[in-house]
N, CA, C and O atoms as CSV, one atom per row, in Angstrom:
chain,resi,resn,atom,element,x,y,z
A,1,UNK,N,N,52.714,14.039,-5.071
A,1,UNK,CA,C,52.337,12.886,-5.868
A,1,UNK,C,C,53.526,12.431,-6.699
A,1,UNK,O,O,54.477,13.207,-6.785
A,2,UNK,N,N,53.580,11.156,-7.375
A,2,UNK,CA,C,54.743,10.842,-7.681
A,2,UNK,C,C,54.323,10.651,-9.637
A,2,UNK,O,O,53.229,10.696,-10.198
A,3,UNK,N,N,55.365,10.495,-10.062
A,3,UNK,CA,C,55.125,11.067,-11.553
A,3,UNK,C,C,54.248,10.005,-12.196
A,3,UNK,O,O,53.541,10.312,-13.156
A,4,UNK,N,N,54.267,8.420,-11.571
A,4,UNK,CA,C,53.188,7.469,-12.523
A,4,UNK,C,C,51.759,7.645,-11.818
A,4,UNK,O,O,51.049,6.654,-11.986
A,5,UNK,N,N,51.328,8.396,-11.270
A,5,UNK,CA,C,50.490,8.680,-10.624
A,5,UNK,C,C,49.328,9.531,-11.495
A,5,UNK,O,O,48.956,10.483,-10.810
A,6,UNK,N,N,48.816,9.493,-12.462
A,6,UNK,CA,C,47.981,10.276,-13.092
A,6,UNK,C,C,47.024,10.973,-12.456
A,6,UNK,O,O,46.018,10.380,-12.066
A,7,UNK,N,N,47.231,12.750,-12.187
A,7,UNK,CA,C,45.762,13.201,-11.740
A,7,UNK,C,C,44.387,13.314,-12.137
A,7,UNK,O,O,43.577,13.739,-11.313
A,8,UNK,N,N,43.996,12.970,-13.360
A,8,UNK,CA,C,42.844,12.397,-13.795
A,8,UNK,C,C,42.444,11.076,-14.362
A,8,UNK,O,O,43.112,10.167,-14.855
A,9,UNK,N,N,41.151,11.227,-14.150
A,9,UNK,CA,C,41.012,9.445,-14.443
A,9,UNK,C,C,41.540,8.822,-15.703
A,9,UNK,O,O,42.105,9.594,-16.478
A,10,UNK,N,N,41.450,7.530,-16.046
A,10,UNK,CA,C,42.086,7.360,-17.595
A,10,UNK,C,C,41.051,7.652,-18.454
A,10,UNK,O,O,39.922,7.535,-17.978
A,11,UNK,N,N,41.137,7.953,-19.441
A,11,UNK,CA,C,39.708,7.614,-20.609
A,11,UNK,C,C,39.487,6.279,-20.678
A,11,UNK,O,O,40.184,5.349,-20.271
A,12,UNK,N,N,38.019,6.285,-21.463
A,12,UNK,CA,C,37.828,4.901,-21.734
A,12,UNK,C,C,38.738,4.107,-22.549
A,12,UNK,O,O,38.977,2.963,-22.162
A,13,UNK,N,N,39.387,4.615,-23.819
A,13,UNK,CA,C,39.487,3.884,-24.872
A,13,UNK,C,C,40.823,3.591,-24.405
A,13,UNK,O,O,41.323,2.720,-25.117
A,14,UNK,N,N,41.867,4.119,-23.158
A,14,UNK,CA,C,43.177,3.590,-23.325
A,14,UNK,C,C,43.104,2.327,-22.585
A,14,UNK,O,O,42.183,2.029,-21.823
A,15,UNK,N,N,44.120,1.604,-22.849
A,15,UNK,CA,C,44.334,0.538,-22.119
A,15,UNK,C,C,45.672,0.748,-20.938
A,15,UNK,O,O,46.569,1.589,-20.998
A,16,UNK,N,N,45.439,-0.398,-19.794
A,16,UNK,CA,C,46.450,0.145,-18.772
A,16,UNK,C,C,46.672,-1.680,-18.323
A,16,UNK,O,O,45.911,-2.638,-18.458
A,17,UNK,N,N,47.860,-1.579,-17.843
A,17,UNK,CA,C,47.754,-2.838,-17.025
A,17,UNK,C,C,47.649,-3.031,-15.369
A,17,UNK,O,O,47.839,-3.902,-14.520
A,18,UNK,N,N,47.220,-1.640,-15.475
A,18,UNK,CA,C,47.579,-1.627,-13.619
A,18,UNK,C,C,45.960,-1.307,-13.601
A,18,UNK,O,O,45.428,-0.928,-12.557
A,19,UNK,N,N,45.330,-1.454,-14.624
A,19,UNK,CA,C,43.244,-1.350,-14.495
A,19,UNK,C,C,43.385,-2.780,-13.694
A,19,UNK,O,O,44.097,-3.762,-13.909
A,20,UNK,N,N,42.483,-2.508,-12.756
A,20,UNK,CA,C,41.590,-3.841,-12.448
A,20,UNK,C,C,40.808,-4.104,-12.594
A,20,UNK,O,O,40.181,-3.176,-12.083
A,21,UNK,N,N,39.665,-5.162,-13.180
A,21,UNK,CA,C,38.422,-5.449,-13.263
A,21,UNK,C,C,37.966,-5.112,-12.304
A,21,UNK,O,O,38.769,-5.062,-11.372
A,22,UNK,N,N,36.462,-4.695,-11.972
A,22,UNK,CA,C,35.957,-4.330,-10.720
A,22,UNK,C,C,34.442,-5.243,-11.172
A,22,UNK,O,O,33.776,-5.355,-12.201
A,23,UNK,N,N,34.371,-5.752,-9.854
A,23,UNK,CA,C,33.049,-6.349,-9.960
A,23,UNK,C,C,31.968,-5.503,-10.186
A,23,UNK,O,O,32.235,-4.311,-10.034
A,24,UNK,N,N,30.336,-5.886,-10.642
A,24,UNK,CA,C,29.381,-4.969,-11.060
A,24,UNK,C,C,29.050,-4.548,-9.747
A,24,UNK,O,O,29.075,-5.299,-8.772
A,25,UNK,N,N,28.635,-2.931,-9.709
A,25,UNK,CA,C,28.250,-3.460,-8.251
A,25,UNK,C,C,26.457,-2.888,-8.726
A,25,UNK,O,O,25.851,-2.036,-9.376
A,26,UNK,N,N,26.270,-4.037,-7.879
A,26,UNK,CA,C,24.232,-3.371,-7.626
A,26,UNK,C,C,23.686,-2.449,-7.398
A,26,UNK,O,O,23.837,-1.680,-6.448
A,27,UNK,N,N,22.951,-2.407,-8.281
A,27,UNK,CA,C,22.365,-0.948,-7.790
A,27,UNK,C,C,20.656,-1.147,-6.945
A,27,UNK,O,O,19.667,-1.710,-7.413
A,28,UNK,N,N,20.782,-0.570,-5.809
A,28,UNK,CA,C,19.991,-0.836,-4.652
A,28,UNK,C,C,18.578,-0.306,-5.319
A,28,UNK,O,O,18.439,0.798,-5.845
A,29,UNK,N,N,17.371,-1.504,-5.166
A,29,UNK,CA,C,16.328,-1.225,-5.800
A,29,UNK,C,C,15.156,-0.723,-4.849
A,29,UNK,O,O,14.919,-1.371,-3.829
A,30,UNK,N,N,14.469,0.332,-5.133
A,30,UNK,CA,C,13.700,1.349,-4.486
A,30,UNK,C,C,12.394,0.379,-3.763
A,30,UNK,O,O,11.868,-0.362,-4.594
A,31,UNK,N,N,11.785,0.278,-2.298
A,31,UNK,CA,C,11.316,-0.173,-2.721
A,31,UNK,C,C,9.505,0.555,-1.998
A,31,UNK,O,O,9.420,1.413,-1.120
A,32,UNK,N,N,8.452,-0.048,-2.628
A,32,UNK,CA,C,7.077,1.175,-2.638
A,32,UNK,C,C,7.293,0.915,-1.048
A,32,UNK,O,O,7.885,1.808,-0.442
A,33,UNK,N,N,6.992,0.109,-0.531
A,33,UNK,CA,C,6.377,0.016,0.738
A,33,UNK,C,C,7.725,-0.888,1.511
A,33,UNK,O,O,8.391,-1.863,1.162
A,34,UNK,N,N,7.711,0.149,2.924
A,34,UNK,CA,C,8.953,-0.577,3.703
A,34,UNK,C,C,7.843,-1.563,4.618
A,34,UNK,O,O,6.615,-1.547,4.546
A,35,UNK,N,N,8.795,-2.487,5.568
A,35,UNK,CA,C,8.141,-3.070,6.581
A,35,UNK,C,C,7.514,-2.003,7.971
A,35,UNK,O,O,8.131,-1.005,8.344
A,36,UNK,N,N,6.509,-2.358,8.445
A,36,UNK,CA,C,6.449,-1.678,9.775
A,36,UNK,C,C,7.878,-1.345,10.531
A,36,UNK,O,O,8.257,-0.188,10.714
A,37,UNK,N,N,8.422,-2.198,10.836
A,37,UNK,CA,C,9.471,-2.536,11.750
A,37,UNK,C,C,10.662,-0.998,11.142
A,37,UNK,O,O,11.134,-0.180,11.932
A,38,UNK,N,N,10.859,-0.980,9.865
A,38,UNK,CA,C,11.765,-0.029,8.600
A,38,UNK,C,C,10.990,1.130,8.934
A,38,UNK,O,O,11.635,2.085,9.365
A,39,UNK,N,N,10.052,1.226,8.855
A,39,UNK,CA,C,9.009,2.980,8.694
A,39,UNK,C,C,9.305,2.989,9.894
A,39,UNK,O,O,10.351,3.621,10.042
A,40,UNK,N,N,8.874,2.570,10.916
A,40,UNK,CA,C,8.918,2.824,12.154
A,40,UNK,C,C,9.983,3.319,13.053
A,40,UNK,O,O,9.792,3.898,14.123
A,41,UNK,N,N,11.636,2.907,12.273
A,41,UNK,CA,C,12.501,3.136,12.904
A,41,UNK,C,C,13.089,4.046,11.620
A,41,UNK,O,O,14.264,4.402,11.702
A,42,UNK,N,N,12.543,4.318,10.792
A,42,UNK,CA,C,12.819,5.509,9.471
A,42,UNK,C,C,14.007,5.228,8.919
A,42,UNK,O,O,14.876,6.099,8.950
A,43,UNK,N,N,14.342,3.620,8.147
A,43,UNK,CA,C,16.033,2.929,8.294
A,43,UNK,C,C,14.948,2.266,7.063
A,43,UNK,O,O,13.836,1.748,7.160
A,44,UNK,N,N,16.174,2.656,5.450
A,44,UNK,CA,C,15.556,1.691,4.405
A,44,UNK,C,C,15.668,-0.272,4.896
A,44,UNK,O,O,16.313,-1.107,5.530
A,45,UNK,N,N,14.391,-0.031,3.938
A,45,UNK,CA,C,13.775,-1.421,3.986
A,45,UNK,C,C,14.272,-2.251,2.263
A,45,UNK,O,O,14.253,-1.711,1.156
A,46,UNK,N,N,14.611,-3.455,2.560
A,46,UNK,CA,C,15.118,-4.312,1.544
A,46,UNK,C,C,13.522,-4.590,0.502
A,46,UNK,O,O,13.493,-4.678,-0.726
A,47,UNK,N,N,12.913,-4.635,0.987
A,47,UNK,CA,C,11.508,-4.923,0.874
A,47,UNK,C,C,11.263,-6.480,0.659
A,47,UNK,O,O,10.261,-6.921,0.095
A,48,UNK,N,N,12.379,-7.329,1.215
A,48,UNK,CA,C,11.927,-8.792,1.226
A,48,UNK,C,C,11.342,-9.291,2.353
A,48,UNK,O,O,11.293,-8.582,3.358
A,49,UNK,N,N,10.829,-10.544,2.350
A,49,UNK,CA,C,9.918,-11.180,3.481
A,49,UNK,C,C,10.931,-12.460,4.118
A,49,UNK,O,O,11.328,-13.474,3.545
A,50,UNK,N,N,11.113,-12.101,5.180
A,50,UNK,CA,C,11.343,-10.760,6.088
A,50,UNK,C,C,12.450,-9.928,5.311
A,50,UNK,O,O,13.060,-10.228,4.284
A,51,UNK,N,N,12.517,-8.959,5.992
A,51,UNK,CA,C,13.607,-7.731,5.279
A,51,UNK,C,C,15.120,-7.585,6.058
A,51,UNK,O,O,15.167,-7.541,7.288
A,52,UNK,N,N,16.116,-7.528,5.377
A,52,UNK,CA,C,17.133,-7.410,6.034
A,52,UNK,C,C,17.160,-7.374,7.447
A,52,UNK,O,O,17.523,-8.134,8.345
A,53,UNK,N,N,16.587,-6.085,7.347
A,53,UNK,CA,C,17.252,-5.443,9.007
A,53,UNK,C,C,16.519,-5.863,10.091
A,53,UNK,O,O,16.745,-5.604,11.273
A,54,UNK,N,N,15.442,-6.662,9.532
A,54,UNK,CA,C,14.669,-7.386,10.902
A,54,UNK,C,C,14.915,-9.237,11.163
A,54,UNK,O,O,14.497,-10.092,11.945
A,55,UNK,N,N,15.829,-9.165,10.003
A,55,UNK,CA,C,16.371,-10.569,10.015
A,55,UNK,C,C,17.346,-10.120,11.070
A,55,UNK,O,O,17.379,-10.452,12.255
A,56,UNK,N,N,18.115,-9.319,10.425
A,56,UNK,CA,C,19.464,-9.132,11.297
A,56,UNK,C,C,19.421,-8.602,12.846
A,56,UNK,O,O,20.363,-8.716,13.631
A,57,UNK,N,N,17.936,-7.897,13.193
A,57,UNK,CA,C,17.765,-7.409,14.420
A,57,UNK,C,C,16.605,-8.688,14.896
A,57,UNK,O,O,16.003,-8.271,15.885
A,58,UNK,N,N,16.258,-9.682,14.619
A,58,UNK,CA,C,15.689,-11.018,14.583
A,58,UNK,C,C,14.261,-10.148,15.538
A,58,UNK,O,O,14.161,-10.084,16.763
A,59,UNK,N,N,13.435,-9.650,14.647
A,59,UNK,CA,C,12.651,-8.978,15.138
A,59,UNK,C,C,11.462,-9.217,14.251
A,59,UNK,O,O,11.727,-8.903,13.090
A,60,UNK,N,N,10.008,-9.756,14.442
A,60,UNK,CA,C,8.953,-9.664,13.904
A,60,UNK,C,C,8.645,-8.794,12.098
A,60,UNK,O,O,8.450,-7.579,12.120
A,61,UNK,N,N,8.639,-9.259,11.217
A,61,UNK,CA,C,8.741,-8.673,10.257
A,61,UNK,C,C,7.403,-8.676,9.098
A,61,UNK,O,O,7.267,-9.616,8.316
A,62,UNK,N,N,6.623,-7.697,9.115
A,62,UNK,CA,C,5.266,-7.827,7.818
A,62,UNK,C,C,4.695,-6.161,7.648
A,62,UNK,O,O,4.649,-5.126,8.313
A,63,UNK,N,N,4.414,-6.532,6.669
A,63,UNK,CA,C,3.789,-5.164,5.657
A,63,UNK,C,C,2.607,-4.718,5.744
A,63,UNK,O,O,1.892,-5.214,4.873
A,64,UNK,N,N,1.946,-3.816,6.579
A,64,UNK,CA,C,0.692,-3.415,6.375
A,64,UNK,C,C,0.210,-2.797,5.252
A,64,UNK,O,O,0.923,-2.406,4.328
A,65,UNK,N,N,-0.777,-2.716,5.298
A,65,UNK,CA,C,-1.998,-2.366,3.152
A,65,UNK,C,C,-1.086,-0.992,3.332
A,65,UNK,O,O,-0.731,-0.324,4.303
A,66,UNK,N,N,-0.884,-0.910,1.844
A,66,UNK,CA,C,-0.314,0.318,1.472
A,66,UNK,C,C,-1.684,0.873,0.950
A,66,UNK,O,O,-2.456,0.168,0.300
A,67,UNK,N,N,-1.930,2.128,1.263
A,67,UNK,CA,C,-3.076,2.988,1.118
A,67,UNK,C,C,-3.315,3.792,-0.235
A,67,UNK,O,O,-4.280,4.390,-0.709
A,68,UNK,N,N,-2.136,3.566,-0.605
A,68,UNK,CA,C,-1.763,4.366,-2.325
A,68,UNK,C,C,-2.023,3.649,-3.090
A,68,UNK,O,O,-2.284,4.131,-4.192
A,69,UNK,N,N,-2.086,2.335,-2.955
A,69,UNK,CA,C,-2.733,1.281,-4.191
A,69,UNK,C,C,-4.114,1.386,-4.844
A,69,UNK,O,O,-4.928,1.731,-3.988
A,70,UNK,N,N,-4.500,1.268,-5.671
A,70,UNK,CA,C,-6.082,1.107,-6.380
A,70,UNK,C,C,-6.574,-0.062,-6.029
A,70,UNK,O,O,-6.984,-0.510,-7.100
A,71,UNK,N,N,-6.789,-0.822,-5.234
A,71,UNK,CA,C,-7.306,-1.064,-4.658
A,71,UNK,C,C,-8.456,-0.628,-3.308
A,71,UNK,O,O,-9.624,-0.766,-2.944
A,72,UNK,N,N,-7.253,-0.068,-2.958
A,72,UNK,CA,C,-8.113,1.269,-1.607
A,72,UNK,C,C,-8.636,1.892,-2.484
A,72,UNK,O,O,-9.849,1.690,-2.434
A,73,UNK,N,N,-8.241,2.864,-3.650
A,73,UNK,CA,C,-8.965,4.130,-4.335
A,73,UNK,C,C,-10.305,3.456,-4.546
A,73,UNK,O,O,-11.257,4.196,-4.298
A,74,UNK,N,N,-10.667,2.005,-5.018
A,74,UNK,CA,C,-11.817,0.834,-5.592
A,74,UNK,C,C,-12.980,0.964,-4.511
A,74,UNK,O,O,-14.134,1.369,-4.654
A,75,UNK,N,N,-12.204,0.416,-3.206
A,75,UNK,CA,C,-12.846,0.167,-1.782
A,75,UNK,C,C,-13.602,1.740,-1.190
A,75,UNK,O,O,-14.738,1.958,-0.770
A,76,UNK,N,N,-12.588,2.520,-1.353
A,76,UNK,CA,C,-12.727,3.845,-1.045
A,76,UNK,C,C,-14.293,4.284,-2.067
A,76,UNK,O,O,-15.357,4.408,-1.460
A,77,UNK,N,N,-14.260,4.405,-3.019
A,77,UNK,CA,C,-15.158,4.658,-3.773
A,77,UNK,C,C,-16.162,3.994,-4.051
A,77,UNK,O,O,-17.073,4.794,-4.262
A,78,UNK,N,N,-16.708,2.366,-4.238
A,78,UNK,CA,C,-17.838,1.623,-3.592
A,78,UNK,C,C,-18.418,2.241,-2.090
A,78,UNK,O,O,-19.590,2.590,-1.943
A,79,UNK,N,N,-17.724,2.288,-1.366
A,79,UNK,CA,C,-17.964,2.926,0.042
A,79,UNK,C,C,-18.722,3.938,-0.177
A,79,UNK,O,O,-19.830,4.051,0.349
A,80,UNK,N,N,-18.147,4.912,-1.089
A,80,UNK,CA,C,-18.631,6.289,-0.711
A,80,UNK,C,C,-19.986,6.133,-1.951
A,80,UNK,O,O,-20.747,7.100,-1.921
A,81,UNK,N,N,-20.163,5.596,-2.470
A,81,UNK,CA,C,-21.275,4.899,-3.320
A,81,UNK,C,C,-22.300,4.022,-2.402
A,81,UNK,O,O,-23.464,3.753,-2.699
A,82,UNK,N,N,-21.701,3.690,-1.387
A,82,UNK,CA,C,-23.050,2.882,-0.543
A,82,UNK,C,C,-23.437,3.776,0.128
A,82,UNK,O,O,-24.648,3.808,0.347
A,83,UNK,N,N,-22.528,4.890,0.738
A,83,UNK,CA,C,-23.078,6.168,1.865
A,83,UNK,C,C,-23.924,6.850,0.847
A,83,UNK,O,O,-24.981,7.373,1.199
A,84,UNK,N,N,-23.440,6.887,-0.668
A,84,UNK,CA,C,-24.763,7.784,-0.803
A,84,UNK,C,C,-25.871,7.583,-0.979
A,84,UNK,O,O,-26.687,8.473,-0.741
A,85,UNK,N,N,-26.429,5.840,-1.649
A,85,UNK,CA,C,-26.971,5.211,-1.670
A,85,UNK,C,C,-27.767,5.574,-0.166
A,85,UNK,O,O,-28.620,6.434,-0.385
A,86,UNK,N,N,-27.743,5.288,0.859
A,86,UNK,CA,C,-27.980,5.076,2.578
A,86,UNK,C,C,-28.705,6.348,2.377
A,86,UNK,O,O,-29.899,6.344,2.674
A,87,UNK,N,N,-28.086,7.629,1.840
A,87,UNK,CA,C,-28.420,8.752,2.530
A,87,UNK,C,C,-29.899,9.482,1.403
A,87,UNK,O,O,-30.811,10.205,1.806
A,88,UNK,N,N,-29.664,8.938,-0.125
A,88,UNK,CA,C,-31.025,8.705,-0.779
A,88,UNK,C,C,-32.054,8.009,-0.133
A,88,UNK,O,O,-32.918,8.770,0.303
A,89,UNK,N,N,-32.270,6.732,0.090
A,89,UNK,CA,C,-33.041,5.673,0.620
A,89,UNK,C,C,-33.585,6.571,2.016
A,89,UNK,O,O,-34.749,6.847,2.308
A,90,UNK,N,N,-32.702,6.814,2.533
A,90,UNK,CA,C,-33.530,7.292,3.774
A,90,UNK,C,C,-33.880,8.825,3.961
A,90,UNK,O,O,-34.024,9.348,5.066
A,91,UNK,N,N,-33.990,9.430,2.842
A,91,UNK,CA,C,-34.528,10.851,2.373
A,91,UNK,C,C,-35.357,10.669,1.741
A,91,UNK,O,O,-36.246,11.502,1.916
A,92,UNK,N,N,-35.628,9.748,0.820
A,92,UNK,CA,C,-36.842,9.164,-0.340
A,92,UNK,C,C,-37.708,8.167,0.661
A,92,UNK,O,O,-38.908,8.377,0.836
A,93,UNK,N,N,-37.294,7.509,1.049
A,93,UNK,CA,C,-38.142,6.301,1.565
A,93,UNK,C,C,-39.506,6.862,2.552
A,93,UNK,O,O,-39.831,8.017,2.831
A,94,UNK,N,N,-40.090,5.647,2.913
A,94,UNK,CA,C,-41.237,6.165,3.612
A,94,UNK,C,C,-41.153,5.661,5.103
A,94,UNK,O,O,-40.403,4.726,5.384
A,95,UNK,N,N,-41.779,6.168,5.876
A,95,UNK,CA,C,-41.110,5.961,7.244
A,95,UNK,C,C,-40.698,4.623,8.182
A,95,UNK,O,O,-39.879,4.585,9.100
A,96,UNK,N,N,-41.672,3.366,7.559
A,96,UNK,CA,C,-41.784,2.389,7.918
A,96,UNK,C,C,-40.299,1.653,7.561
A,96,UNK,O,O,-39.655,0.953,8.343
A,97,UNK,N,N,-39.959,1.970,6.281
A,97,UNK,CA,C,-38.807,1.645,4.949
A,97,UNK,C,C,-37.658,1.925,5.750
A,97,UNK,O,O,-36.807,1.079,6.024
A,98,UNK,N,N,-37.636,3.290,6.178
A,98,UNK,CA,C,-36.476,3.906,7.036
A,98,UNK,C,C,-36.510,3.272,8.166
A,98,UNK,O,O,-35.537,2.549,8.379
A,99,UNK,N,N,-37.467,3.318,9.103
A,99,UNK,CA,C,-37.656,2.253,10.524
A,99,UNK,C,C,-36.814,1.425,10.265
A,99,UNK,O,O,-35.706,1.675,10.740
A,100,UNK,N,N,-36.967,-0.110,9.287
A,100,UNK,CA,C,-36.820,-1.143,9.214
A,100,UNK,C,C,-35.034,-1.024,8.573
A,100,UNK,O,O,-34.008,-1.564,8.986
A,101,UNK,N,N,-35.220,-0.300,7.692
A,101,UNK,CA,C,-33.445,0.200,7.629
A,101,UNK,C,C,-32.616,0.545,8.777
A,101,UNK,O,O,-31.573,-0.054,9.035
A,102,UNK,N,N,-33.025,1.397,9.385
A,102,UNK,CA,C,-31.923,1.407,10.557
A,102,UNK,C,C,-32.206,0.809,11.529
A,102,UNK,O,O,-31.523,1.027,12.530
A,103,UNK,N,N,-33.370,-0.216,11.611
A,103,UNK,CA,C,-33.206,-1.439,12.294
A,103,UNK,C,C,-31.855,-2.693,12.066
A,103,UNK,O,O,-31.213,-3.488,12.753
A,104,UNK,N,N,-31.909,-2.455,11.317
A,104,UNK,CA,C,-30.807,-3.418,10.231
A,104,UNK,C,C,-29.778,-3.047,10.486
A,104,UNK,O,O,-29.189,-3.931,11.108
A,105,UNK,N,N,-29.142,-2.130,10.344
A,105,UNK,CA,C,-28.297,-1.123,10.446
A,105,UNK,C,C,-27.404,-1.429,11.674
A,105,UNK,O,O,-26.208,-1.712,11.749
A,106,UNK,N,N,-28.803,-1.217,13.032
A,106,UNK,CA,C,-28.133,-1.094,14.472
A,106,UNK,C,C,-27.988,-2.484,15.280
A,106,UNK,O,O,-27.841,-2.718,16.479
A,107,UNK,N,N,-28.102,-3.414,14.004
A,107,UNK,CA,C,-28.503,-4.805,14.357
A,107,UNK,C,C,-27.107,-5.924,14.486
A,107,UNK,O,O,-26.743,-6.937,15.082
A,108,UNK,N,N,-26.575,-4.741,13.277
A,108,UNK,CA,C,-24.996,-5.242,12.853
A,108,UNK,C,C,-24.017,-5.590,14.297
A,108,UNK,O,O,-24.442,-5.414,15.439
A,109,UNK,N,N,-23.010,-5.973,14.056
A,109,UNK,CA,C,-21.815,-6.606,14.964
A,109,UNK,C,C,-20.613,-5.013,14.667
A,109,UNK,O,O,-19.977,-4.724,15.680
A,110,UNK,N,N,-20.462,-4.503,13.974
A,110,UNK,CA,C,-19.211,-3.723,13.998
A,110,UNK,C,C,-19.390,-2.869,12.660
A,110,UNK,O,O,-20.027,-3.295,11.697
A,111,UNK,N,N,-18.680,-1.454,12.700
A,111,UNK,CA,C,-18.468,-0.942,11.483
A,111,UNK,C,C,-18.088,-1.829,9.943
A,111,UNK,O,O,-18.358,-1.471,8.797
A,112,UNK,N,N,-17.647,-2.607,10.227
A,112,UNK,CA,C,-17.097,-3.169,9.453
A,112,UNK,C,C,-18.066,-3.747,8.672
A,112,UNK,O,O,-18.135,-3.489,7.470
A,113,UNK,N,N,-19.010,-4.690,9.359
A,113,UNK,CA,C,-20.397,-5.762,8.769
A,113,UNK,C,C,-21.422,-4.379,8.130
A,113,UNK,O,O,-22.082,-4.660,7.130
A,114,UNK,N,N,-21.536,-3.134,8.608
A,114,UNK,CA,C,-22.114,-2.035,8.457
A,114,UNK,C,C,-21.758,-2.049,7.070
A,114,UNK,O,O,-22.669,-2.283,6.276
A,115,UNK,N,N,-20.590,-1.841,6.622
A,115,UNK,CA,C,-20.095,-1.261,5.519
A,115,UNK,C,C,-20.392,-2.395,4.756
A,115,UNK,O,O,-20.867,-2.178,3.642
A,116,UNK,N,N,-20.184,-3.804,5.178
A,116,UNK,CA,C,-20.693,-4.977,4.059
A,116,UNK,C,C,-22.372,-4.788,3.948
A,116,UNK,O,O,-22.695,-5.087,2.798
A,117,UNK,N,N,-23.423,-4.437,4.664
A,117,UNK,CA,C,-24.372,-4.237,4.358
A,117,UNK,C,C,-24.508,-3.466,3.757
A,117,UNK,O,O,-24.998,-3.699,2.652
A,118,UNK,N,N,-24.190,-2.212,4.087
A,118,UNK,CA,C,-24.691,-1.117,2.721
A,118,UNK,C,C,-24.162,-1.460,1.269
A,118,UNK,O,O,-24.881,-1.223,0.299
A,119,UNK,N,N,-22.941,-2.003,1.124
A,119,UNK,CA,C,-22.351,-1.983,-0.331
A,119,UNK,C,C,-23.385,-3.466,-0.751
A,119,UNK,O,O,-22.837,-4.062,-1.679
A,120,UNK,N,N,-24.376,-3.997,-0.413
A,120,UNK,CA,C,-24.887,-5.147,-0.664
A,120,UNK,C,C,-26.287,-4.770,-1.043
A,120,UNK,O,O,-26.833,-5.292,-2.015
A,121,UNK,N,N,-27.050,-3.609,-0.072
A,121,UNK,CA,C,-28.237,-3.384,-0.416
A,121,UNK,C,C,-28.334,-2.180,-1.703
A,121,UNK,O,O,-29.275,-1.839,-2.420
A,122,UNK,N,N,-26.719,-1.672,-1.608
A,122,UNK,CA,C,-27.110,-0.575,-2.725
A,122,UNK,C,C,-26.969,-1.336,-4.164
A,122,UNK,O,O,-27.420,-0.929,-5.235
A,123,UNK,N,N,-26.002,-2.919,-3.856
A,123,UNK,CA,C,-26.500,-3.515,-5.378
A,123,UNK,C,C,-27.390,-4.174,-5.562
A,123,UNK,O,O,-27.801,-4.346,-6.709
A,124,UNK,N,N,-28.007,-4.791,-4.424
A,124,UNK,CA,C,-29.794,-5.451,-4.589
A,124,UNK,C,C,-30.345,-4.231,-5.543
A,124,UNK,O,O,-30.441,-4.428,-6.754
A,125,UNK,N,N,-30.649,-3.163,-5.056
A,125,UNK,CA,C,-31.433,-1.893,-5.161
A,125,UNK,C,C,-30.984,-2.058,-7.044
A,125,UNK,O,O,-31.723,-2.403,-7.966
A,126,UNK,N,N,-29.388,-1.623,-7.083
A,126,UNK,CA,C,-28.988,-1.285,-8.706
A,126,UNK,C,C,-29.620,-2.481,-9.482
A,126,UNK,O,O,-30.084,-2.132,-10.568
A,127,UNK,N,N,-29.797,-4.271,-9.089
A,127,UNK,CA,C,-29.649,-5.090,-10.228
A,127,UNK,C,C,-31.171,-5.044,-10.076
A,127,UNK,O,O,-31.624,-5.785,-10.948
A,128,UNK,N,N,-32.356,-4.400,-9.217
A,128,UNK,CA,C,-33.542,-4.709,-9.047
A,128,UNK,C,C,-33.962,-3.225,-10.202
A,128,UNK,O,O,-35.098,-3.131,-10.667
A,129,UNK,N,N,-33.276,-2.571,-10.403
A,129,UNK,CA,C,-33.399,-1.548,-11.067
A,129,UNK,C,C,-33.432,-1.537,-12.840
A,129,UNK,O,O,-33.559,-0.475,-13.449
């Protein structure tokens, strides 16, 4: 090494003229939920719409429900409030009551309309209460 060559850094407080300003640099912001396209290929995600790397790989780019939100915990728990609801009613009820319930029931289009019925009759039931 040659003698103007300092082996440690400078301190803060001296001054030098051979410092250069250095631009700020960014600091890369974390982000909750990557894109499909990012998880899928396990390569951070920018988390913008669309996200870097599917701009740059010009590839289909969107975010499926993140499952960690309170929202799901909300959905999750009404749910499990209509199953128990379902599973009173048709332990208490009388046989005709139950008949006509899982008439209803098997009448539906998909799990899905299932789950909008029960979370509907267990609040008829609560505001009739």
């Amino acid at each position: 090494m040659t003698e103007n060559t300092p082996l440690w850094p400078m301190e803060e407080g001296s001054s030098s003229q051979s410092q250069i300003p250095r631009p700020p640099v960014e600091k890369r912001r974390n982000v909750s939920l990557a894109c499909t396209e990012c998880r899928q290929k396990r390569i951070k995600c920018s988390g913008t719409t669309p996200c870097a790397n599917c701009t740059a790989k010009g590839c289909q780019c969107f975010y499926g429900s993140d499952r960690r939100r309170k929202a799901h915990s909300i959905e999750s728990s009404m749910l499990l409030q209509a199953l128990l609801y379902t599973v009173v009613k048709l332990r208490s009820g009388n046989p005709d009551t139950v008949r006509s319930f899982i008439l209803q029931i098997r009448a539906l289009q998909s799990a899905r309309d299932g789950t909008s019925f029960l979370l509907s009759e267990s609040r008829q039931d609560d505001q009739a209460v």
